[in-house]
Tab-separated table of C-alpha atoms in Angstrom:
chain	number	residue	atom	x	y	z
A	1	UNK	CA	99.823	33.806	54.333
A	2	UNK	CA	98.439	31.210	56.945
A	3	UNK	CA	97.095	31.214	59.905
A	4	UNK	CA	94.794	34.697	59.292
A	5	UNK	CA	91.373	34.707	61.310
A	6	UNK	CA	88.749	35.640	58.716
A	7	UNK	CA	86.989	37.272	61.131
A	8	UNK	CA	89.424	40.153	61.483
A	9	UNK	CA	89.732	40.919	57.997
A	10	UNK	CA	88.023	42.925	56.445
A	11	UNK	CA	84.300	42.422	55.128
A	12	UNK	CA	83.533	42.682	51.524
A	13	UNK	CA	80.176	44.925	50.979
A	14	UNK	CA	77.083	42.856	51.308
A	15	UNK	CA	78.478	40.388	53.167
A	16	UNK	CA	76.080	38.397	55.458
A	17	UNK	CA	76.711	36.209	58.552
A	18	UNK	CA	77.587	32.554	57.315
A	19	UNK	CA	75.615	30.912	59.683
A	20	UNK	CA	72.477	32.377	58.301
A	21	UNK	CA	73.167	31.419	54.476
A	22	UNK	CA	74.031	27.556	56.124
A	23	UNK	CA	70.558	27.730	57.444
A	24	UNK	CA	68.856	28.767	54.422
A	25	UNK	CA	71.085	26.563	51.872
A	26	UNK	CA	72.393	23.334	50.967
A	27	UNK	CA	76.013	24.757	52.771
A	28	UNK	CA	77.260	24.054	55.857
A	29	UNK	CA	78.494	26.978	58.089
A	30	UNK	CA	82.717	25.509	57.156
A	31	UNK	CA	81.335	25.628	53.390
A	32	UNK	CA	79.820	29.445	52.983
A	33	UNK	CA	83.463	30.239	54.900
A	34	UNK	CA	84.985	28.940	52.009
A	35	UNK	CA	82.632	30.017	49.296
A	36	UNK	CA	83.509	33.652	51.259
A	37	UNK	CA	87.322	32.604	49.777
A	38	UNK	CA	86.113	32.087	46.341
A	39	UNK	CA	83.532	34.847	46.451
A	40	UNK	CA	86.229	37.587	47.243
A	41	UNK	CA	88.996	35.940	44.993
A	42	UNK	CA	86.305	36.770	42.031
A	43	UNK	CA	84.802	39.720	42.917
A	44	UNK	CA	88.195	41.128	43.151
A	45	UNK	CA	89.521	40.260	39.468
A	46	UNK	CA	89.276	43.447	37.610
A	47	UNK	CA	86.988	45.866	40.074
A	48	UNK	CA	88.661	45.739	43.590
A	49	UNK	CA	85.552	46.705	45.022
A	50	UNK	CA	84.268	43.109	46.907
A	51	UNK	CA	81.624	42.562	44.296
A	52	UNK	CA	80.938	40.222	41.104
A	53	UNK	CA	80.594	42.665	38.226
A	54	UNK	CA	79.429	40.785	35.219
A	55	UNK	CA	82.803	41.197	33.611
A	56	UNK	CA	84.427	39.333	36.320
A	57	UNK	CA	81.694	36.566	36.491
A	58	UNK	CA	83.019	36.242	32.474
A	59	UNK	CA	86.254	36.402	32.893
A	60	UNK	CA	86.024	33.442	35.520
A	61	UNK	CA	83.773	31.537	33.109
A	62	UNK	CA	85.618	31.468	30.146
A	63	UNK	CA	89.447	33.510	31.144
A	64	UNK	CA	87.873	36.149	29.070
A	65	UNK	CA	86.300	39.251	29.983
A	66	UNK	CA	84.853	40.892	27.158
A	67	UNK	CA	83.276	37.220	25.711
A	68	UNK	CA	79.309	37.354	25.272
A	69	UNK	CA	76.892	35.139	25.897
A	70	UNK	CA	73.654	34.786	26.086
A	71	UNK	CA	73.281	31.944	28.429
A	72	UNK	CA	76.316	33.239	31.013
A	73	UNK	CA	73.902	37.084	30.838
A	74	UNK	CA	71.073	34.978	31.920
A	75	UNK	CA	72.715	32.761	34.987
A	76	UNK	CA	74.400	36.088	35.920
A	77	UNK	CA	70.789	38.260	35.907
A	78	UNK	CA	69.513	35.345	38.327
A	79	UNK	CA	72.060	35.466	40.556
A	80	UNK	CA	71.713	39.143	40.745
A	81	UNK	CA	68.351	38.940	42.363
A	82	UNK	CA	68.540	42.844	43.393
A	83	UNK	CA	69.077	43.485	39.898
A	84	UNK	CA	71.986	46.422	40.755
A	85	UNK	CA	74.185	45.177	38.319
A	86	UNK	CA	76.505	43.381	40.630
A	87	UNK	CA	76.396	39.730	42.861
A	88	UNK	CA	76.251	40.165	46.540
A	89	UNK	CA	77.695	37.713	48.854
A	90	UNK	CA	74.440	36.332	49.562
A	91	UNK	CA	73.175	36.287	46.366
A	92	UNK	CA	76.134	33.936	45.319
A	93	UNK	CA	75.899	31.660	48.290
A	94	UNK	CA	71.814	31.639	48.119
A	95	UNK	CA	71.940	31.011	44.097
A	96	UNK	CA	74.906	28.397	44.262
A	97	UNK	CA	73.078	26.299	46.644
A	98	UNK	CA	70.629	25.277	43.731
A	99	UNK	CA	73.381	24.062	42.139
A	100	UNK	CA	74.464	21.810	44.793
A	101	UNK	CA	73.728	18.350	44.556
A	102	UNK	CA	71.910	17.941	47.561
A	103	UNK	CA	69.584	20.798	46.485
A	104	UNK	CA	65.643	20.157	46.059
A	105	UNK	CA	65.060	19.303	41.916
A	106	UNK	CA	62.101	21.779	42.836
A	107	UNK	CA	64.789	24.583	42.925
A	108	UNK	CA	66.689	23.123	40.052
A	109	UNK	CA	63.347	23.008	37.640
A	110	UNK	CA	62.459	25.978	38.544
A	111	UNK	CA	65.678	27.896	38.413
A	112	UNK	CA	66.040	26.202	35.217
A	113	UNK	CA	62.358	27.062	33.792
A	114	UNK	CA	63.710	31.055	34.727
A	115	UNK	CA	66.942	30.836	33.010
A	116	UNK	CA	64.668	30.153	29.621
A	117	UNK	CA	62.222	32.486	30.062
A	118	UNK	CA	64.260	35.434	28.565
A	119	UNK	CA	61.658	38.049	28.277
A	120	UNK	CA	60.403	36.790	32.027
A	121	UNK	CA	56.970	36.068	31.116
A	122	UNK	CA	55.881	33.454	32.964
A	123	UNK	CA	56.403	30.928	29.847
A	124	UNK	CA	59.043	29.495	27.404
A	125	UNK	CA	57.995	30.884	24.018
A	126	UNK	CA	58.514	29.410	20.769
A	127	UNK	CA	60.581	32.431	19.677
A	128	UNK	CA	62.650	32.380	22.520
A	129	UNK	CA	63.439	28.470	22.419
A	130	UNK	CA	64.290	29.563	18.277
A	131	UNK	CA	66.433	32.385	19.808
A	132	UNK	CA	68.556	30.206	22.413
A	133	UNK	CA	69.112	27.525	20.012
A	134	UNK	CA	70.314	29.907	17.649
A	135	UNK	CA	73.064	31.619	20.188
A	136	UNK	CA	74.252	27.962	21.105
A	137	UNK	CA	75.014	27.448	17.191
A	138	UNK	CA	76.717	30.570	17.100
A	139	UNK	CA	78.734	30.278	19.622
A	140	UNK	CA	79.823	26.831	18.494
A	141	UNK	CA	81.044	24.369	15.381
A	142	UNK	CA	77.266	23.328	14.934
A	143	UNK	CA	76.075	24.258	11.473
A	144	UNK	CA	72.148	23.239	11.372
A	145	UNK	CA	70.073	24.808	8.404
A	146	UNK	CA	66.887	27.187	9.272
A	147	UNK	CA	64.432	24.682	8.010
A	148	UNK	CA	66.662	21.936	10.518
A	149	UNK	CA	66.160	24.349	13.521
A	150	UNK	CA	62.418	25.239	12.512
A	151	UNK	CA	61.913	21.403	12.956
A	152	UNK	CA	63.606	20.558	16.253
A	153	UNK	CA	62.372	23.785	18.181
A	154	UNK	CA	58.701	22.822	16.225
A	155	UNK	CA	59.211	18.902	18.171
A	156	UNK	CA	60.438	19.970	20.610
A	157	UNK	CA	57.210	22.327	21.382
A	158	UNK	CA	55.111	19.320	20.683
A	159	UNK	CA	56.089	17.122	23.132
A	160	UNK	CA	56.545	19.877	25.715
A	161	UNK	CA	53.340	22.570	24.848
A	162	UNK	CA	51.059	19.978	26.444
A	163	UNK	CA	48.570	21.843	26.089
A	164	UNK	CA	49.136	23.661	22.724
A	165	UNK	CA	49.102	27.048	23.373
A	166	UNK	CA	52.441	28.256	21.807
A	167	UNK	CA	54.137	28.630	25.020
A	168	UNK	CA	55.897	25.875	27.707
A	169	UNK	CA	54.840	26.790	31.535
A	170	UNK	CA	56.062	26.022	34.799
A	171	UNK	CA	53.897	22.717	34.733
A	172	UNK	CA	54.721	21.571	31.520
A	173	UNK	CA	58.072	22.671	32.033
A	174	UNK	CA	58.131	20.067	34.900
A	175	UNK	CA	56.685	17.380	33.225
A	176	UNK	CA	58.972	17.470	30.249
A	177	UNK	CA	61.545	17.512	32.754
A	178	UNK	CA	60.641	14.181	34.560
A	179	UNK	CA	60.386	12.444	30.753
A	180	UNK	CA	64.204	14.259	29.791
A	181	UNK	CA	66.098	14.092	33.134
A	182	UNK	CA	69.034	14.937	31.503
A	183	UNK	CA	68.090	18.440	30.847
A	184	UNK	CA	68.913	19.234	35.057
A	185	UNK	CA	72.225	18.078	33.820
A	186	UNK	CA	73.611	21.472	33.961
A	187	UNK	CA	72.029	22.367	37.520
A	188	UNK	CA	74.204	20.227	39.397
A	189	UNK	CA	78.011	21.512	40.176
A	190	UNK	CA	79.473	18.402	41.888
A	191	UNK	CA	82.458	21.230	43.358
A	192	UNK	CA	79.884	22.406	45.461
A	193	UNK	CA	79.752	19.042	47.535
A	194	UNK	CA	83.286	19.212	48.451
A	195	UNK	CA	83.811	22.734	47.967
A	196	UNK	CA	86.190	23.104	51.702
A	197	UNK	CA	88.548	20.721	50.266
A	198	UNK	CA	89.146	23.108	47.049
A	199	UNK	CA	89.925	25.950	49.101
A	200	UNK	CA	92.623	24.261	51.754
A	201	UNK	CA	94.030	27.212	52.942
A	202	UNK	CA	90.483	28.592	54.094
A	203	UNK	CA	90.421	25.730	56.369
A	204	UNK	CA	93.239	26.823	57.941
A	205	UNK	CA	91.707	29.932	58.309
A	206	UNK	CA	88.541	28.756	59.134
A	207	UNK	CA	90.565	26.427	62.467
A	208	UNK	CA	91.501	29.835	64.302
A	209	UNK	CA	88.142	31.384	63.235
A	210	UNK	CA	85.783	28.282	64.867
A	211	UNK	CA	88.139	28.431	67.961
A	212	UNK	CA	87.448	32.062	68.682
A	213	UNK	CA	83.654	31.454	68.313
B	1	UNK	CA	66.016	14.447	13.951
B	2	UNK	CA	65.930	13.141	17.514
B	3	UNK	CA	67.510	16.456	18.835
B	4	UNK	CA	66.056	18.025	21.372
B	5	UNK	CA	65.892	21.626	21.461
B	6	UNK	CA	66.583	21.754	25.029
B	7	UNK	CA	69.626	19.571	25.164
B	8	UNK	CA	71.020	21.458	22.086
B	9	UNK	CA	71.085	24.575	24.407
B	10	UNK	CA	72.296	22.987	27.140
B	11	UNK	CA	75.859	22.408	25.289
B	12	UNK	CA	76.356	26.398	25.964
B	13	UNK	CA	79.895	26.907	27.876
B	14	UNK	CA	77.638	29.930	29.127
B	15	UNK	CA	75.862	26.791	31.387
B	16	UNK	CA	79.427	25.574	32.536
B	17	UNK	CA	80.135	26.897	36.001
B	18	UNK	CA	83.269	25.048	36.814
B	19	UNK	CA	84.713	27.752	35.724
B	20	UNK	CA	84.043	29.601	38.572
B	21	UNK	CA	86.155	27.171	40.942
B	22	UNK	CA	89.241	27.395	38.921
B	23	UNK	CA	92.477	28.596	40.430
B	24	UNK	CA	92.613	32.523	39.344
């Protein structure tokens, strides 16, 4: 433990130079080092092979592996932008960085508009805003009557379906969003800002590493 | 009802990623 150069271990698969994610990202160079730290601490929970497997993005979510839901498939699908099943390095650096608070609200609406879309369309459907509503009551204490949910998702489509076609775009999407701010609530991880200080003994690592470079 | 569809959603624990900074 200690004093271990990160830059003689060895390199999970699909790992990609840290300076190059800090210059595409809300990270600095010290920050994707010690995402690196997290990133192999999760990728090596149940398949030691260097990669998030959905199971392991679970288990980190909610301590539970074999838990479904709808919402965690979705965020893990985006991250997994080669869509091989697993999360690269740079996939988890590159799709963390929209949730940092210093990120663009550009990426955050539109990041946000994707993770609705569930049949990737191109638009939020009626059905699918019934559908996600739906898998947030089952999955908590909420007990809303059909008739209840047929009348919030049928509001809710008529203040965002500007222009009444049955289906929210990327512009409407974006425009609802400046009248209900607080739906970005969930796009911001405030760890991310200080994300060096959760992982102290990467920064010892990360001393001897900046020394050699 | 003043809910919105949308913010109903976003009480999912499927949206929370703190989870991911945890100590394992």
């Amino acid at each position: 433990m200690g004093c271990i150069s990160t830059k003689h271990t060895k390199q999970t698969p699909g790992y990609e130079d840290p300076k190059v994610l800090a210059s595409e990202t809300a990270f600095t160079v010290s920050e994707v080092e010690a995402l690196y730290e997290l990133y192999k601490k999760l990728s090596f929970l149940i398949i030691k092979d260097g990669l998030i497997h959905k199971e392991e993005f679970q288990l980190a979510l909610f301590r539970n592996s074999e838990k479904q839901n709808l919402f965690a498939d979705r965020v893990f699908d985006l991250f997994d932008v080669k869509h091989n099943g697993v999360i690269e390095f740079g996939e988890f650096v590159r799709s963390l960085s929209i949730f940092h608070p210093d990120a663009p609200e550009e990426d955050k609406i539109a990041f946000a508009f994707r993770l609705y879309d569930l049949r990737q369309t191109g638009y939020i459907e009626r059905e699918e805003l019934k559908e996600m509503v739906m898998a947030l009551l089952n999955e908590s204490d909420l007990r809303l009557s059909d008739e209840v949910v047929e009348q919030i998702v049928d509001k809710t489509f008529g203040q965002a379906d500007s222009k009444g076609d049955g289906r929210i775009d990327l512009d409407e999407w974006k425009e609802f969003v400046k009248k209900n701010p607080s739906l970005l609530r969930n796009m911001t991880l405030p760890y991310l800002k200080d994300i060096t200080m959760a992982f102290p003994s990467f920064v010892m690592k990360s001393e001897v590493s900046d020394e050699d470079m | 009802t003043n809910l919105n569809a949308f913010d109903i959603i976003s009480l999912s624990a499927g949206f929370d990623l703190s989870g991911l900074f945890e100590e394992k």
